[in-house]
PDB file of C-alpha atoms and ligand atoms in Angstrom:
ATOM      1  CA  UNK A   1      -5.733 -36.453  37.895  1.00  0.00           C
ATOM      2  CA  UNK A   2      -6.253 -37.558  34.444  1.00  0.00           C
ATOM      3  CA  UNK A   3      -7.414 -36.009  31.843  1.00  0.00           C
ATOM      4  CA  UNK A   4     -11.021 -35.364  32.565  1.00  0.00           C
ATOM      5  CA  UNK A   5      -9.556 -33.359  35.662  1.00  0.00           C
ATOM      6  CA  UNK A   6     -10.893 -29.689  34.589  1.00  0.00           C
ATOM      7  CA  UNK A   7      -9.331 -27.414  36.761  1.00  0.00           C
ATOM      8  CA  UNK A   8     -10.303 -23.499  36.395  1.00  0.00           C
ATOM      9  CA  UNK A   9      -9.614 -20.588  38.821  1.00  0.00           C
ATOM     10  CA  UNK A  10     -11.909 -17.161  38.963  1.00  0.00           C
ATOM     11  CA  UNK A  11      -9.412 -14.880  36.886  1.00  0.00           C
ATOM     12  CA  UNK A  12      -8.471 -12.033  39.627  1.00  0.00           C
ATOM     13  CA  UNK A  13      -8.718  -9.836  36.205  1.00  0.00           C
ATOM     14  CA  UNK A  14     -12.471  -9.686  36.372  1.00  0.00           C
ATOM     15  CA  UNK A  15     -13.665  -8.119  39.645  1.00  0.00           C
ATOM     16  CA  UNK A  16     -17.041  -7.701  39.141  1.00  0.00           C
ATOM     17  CA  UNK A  17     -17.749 -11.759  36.943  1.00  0.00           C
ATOM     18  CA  UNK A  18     -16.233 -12.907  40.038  1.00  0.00           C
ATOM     19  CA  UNK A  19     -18.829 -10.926  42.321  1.00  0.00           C
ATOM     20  CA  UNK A  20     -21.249 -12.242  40.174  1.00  0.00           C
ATOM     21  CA  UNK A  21     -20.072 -15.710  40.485  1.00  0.00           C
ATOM     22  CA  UNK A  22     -20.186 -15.829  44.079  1.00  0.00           C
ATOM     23  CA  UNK A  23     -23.468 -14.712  44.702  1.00  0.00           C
ATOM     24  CA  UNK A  24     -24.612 -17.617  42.764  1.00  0.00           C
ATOM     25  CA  UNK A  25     -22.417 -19.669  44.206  1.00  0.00           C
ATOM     26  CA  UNK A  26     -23.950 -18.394  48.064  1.00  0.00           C
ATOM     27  CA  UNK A  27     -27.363 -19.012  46.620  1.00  0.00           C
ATOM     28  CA  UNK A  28     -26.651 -22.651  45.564  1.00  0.00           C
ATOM     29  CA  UNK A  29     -24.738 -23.989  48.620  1.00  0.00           C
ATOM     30  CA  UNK A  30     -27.153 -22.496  50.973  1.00  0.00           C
ATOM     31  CA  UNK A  31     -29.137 -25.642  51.041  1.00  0.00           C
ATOM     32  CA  UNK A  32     -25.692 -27.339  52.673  1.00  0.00           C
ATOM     33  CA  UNK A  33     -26.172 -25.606  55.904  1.00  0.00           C
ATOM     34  CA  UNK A  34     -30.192 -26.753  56.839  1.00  0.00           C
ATOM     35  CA  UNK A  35     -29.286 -30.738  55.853  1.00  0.00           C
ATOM     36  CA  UNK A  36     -25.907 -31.189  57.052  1.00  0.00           C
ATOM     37  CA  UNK A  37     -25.302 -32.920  60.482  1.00  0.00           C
ATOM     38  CA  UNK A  38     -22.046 -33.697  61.276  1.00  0.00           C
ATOM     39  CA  UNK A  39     -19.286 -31.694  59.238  1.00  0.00           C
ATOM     40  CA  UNK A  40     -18.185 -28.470  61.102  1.00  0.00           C
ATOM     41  CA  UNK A  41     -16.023 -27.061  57.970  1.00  0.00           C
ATOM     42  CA  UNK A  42     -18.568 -26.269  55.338  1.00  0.00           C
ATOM     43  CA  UNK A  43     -17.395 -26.515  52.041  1.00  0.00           C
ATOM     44  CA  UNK A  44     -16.341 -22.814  49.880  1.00  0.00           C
ATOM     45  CA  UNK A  45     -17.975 -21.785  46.840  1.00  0.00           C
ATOM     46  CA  UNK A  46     -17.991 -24.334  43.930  1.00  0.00           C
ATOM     47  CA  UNK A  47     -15.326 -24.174  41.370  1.00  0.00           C
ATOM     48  CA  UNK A  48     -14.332 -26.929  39.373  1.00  0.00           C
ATOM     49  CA  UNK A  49     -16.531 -30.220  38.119  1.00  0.00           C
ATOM     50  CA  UNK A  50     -14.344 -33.086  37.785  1.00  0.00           C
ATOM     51  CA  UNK A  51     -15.346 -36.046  35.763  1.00  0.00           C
ATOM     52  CA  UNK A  52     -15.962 -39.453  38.386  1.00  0.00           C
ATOM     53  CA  UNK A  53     -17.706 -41.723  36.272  1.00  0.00           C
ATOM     54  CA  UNK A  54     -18.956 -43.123  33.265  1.00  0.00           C
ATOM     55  CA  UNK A  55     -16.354 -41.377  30.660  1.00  0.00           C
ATOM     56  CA  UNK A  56     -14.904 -42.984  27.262  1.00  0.00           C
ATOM     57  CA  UNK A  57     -17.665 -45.639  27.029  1.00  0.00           C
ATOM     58  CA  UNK A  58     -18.275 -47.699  23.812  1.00  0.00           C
ATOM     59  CA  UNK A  59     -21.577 -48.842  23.371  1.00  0.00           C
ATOM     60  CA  UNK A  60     -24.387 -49.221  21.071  1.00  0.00           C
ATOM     61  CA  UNK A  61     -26.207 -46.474  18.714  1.00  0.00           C
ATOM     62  CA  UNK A  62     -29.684 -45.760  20.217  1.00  0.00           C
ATOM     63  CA  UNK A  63     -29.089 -47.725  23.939  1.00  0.00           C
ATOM     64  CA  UNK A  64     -28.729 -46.221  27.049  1.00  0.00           C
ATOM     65  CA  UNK A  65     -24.969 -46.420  28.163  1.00  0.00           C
ATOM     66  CA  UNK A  66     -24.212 -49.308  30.843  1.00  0.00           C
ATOM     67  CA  UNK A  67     -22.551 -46.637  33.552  1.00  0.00           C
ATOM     68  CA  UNK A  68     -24.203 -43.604  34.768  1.00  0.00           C
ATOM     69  CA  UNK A  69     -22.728 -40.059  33.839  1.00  0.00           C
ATOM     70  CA  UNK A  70     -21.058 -38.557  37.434  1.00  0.00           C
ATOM     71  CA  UNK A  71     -19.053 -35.383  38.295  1.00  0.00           C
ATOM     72  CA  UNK A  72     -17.874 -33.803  41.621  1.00  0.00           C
ATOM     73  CA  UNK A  73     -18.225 -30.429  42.133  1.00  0.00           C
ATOM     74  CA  UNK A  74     -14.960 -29.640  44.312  1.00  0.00           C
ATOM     75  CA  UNK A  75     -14.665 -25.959  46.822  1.00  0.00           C
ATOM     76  CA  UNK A  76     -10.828 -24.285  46.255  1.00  0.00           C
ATOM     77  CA  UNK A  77      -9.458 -26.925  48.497  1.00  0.00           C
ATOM     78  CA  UNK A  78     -10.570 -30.192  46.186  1.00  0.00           C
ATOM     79  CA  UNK A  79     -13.521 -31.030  49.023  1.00  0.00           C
ATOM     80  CA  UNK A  80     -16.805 -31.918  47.508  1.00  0.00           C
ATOM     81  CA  UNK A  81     -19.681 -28.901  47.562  1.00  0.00           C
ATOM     82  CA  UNK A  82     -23.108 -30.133  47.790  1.00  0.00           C
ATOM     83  CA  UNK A  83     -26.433 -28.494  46.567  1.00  0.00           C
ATOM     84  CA  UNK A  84     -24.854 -27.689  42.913  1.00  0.00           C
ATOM     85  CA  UNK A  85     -27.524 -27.567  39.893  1.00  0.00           C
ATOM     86  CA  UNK A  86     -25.904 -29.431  37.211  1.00  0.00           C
ATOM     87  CA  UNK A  87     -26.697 -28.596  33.927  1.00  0.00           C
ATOM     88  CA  UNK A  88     -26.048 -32.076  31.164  1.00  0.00           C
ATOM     89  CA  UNK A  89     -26.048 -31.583  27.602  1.00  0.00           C
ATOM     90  CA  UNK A  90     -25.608 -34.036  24.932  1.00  0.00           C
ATOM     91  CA  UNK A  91     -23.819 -33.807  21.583  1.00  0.00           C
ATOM     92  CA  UNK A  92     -25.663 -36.737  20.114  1.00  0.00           C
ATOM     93  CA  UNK A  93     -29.036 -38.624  21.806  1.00  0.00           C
ATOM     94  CA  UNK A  94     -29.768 -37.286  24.878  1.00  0.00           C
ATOM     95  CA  UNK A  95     -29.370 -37.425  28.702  1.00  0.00           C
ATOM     96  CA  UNK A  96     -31.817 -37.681  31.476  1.00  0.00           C
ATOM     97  CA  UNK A  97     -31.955 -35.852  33.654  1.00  0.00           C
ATOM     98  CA  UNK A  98     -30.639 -32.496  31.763  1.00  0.00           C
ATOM     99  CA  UNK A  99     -29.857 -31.257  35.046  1.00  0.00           C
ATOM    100  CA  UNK A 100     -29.284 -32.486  38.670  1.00  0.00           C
ATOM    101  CA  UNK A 101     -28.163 -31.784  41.395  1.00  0.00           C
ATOM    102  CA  UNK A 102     -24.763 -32.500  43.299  1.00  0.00           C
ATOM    103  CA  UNK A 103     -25.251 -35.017  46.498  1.00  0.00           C
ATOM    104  CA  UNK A 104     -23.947 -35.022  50.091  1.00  0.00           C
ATOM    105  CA  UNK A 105     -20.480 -35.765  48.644  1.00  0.00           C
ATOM    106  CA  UNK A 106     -20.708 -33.269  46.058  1.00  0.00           C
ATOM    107  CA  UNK A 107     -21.531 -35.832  42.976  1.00  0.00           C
ATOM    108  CA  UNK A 108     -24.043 -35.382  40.656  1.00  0.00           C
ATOM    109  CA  UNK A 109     -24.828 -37.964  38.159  1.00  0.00           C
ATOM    110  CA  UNK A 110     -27.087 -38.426  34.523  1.00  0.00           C
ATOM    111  CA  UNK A 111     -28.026 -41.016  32.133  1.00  0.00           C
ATOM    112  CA  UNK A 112     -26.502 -40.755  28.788  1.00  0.00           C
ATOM    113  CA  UNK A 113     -28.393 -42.661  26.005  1.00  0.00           C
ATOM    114  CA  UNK A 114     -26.459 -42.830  22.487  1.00  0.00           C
ATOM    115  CA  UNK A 115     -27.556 -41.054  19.273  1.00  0.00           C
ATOM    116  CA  UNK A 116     -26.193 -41.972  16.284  1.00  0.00           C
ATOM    117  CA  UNK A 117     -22.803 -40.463  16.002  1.00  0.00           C
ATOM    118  CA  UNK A 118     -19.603 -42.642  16.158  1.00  0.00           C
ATOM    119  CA  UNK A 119     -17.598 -40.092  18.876  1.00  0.00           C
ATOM    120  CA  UNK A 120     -20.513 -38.139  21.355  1.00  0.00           C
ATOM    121  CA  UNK A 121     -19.628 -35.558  24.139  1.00  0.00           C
ATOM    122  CA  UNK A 122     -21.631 -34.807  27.106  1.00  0.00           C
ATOM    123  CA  UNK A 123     -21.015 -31.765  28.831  1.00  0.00           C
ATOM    124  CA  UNK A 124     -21.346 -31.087  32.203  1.00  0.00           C
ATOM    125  CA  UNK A 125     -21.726 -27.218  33.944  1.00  0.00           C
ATOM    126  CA  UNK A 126     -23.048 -25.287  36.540  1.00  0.00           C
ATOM    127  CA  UNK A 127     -23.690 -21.736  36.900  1.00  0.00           C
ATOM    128  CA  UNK A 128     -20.528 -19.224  36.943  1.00  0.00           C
ATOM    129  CA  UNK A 129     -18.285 -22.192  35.915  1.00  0.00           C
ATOM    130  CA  UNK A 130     -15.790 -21.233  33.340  1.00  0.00           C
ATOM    131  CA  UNK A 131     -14.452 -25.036  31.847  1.00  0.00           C
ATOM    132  CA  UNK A 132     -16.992 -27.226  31.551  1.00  0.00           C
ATOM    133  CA  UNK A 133     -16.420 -30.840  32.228  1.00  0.00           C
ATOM    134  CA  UNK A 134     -16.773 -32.632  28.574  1.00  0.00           C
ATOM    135  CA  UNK A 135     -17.195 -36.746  28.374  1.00  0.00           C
ATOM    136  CA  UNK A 136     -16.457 -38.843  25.444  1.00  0.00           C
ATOM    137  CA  UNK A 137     -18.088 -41.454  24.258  1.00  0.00           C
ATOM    138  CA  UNK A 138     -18.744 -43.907  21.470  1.00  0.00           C
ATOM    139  CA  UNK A 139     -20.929 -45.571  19.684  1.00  0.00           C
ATOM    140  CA  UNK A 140     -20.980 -48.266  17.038  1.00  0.00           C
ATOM    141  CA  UNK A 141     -24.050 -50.061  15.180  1.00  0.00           C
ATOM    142  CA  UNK A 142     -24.905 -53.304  17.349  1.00  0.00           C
ATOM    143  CA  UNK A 143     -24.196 -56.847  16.017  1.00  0.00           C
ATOM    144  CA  UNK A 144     -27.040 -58.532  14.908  1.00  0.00           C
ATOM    145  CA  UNK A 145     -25.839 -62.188  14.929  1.00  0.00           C
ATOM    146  CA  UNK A 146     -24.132 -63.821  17.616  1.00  0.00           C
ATOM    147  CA  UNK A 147     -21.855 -67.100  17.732  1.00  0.00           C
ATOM    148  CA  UNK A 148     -21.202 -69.184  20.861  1.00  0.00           C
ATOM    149  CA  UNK A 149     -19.050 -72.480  20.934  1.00  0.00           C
ATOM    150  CA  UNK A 150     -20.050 -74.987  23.383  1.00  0.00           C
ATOM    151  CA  UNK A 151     -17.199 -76.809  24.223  1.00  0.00           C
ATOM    152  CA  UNK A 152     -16.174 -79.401  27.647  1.00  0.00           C
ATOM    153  CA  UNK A 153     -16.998 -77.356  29.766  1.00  0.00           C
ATOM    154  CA  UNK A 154     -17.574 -73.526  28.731  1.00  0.00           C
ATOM    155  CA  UNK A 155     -19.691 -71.259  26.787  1.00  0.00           C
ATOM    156  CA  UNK A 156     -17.094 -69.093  24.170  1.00  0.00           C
ATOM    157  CA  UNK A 157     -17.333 -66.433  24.682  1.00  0.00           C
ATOM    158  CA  UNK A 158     -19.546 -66.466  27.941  1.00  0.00           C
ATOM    159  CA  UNK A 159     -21.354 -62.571  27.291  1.00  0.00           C
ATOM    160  CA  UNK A 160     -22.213 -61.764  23.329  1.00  0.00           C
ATOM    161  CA  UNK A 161     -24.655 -58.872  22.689  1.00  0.00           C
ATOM    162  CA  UNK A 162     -27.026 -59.061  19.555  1.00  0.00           C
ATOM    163  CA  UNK A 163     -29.634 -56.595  18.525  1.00  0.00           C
ATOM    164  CA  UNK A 164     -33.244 -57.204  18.976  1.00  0.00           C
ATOM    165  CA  UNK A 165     -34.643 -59.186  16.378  1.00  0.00           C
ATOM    166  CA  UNK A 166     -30.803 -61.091  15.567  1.00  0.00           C
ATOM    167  CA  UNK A 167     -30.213 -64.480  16.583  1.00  0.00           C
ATOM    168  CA  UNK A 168     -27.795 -65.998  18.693  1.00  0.00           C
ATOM    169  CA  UNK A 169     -26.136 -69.621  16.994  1.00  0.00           C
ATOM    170  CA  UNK A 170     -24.143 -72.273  19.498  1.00  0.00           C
ATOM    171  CA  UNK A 171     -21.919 -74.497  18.091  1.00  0.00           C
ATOM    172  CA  UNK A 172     -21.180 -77.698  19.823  1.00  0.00           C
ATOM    173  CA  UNK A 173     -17.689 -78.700  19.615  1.00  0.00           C
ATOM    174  CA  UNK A 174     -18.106 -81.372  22.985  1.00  0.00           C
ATOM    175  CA  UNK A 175     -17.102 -84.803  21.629  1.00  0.00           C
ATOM    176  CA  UNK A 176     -19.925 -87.184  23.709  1.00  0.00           C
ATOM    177  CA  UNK A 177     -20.460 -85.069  26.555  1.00  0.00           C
ATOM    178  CA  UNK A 178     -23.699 -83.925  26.474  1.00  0.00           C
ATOM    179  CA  UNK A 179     -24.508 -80.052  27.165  1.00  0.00           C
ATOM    180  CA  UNK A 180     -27.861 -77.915  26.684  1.00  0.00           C
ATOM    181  CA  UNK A 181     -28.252 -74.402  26.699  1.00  0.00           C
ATOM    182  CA  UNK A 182     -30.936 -73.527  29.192  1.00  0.00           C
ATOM    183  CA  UNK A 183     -32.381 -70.024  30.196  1.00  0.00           C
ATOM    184  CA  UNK A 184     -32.551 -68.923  33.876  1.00  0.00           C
ATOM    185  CA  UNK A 185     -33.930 -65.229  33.334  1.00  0.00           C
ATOM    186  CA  UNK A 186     -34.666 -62.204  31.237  1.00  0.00           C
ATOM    187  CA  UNK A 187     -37.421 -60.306  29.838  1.00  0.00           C
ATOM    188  CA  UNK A 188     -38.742 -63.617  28.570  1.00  0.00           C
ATOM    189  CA  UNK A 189     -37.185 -66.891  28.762  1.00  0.00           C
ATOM    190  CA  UNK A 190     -36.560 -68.693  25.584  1.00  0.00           C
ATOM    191  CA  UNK A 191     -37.378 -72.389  24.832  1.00  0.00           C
ATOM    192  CA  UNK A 192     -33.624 -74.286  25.966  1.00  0.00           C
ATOM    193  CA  UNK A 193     -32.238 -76.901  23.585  1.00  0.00           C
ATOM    194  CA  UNK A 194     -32.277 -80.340  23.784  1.00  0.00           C
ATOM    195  CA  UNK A 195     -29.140 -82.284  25.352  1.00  0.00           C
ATOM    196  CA  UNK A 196     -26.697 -82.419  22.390  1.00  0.00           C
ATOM    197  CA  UNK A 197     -23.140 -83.533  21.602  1.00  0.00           C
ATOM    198  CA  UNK A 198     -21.063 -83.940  18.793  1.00  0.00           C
ATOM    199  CA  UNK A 199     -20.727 -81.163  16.204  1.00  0.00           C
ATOM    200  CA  UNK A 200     -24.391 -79.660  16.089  1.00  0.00           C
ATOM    201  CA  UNK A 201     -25.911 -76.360  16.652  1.00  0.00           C
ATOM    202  CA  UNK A 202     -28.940 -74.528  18.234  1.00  0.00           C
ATOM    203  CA  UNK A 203     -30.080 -71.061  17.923  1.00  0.00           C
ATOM    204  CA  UNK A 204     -32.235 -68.594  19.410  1.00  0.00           C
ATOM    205  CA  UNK A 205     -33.757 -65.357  18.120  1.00  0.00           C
ATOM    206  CA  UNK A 206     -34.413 -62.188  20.804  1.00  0.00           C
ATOM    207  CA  UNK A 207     -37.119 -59.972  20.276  1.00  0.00           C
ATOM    208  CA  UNK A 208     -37.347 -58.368  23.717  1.00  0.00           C
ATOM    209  CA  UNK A 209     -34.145 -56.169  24.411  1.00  0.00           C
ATOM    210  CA  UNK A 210     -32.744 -57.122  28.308  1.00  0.00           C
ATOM    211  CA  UNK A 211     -30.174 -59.193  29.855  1.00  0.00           C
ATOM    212  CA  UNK A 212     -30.440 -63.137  29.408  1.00  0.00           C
ATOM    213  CA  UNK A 213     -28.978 -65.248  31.413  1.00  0.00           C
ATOM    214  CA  UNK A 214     -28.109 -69.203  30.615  1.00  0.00           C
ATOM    215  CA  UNK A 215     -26.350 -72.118  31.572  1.00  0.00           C
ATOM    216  CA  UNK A 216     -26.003 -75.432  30.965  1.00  0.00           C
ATOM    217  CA  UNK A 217     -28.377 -77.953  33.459  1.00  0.00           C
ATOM    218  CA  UNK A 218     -25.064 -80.111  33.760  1.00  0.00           C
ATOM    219  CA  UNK A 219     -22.577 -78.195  34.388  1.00  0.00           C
ATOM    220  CA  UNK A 220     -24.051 -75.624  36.184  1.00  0.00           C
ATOM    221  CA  UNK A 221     -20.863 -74.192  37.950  1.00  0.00           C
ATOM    222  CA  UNK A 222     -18.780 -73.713  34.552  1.00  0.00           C
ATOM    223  CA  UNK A 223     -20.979 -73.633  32.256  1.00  0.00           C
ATOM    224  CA  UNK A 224     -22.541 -70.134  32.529  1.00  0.00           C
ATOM    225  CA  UNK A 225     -23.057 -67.254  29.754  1.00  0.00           C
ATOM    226  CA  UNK A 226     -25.185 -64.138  29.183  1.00  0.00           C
ATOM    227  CA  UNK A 227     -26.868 -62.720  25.979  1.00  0.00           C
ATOM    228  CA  UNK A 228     -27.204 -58.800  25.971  1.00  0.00           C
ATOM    229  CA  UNK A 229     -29.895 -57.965  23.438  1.00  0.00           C
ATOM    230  CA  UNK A 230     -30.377 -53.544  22.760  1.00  0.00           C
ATOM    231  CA  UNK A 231     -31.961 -51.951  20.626  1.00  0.00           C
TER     232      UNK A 231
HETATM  233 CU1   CU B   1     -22.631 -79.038  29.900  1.00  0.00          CU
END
């Protein structure tokens, strides 16, 4: 496929690696055979990871990544190959778990959280593999000011993200329609402005990193945004 598509192949050059290999690979796959029901053509021996999920994220120094980390171990013939220990190692911050194991599909998955580096790689092996499957990611300092405009009828832009302890400003730009920013949920739920109109602003500071969600009490259907406060 793209890419992230790793494809290796046991060299025929190195007779006894490959014996090697393949012992591992019986002793890893064994598990297939006592917990699956239905498939009557077991999966082969284990050898490539391909990347699924979560690769070429940008996100913020020090915070968790939004999409989980997942590869597919594939047999010779592409299938999936469950039972696989997957070793995870990170470049920069770290990922938990360091090591899982591949599901009924063949898909194993991690957490990646950020360090501080602008490009990160997390690699992903298992035992007797010979290219391991490398993600990139990114990461960038977060924000720590946010600006909304409230206008007739929408929050612009509907989603900012601020860093704990910065403080998100809307601007009212609504002529004599009256709006209000008021908070549904999150880790806490901030005080809500008054009704206002005109040019005028209100702002809120986040202490308590989470997702926020808002809206305006009159305008419920259109009127709808989200604060994203890390760390
Ligand atoms: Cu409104």
């Amino acid at each position: 496929m793209g890419a992230g598509s790793l494809r290796i192949a046991f060299p025929n050059v190195f007779l006894p690696p490959m014996t090697t290999i393949h012992a591992a690979v019986v002793l890893v796959t064994s598990g297939f055979f006592a917990c699956s029901g239905g498939s009557s053509q077991p999966p082969g021996p284990p050898v490539d990871l391909v990347i699924t999920g979560g690769n070429t994220q940008s996100w913020y120094f020090s915070n968790r990544l939004p999409t989980p980390l997942s590869v597919i171990a594939t047999d010779p013939s592409g299938a999936g190959v469950p039972g696989v220990v997957v070793m995870w190692s990170a470049s920069s911050g770290g990922v938990t778990p360091t090591q899982s194991t591949t599901d009924a599909s063949g898909v194993a998955t991690t957490i990646d959280s950020l360090g501080s580096s602008t490009t990160q790689s997390v690699t992903a092996t298992f035992t007797g593999l010979a290219i391991v499957a490398s993600f990139s990611e990114f990461g960038q300092a977060p924000p720590t000011a946010g600006a909304v405009a409230v206008t007739d009828f929408a929050f612009t832009p509907d989603s900012v993200v601020v860093q704990a302890g910065g403080t998100v400003t809307w601007t009212w730009n609504s002529g004599l329609t009256l709006h209000n920013v008021t908070f549904q949920s999150g880790p806490t739920i901030p005080s809500p402005s008054t009704d206002l109109s005109g040019t005028t602003t209100f702002n809120t500071t986040f202490t308590n990193v989470g997702l926020y969600i808002y809206h305006c009490t009159h305008h419920p259907i259109s009127m709808t945004g989200k604060v994203v406060v890390v760390h």
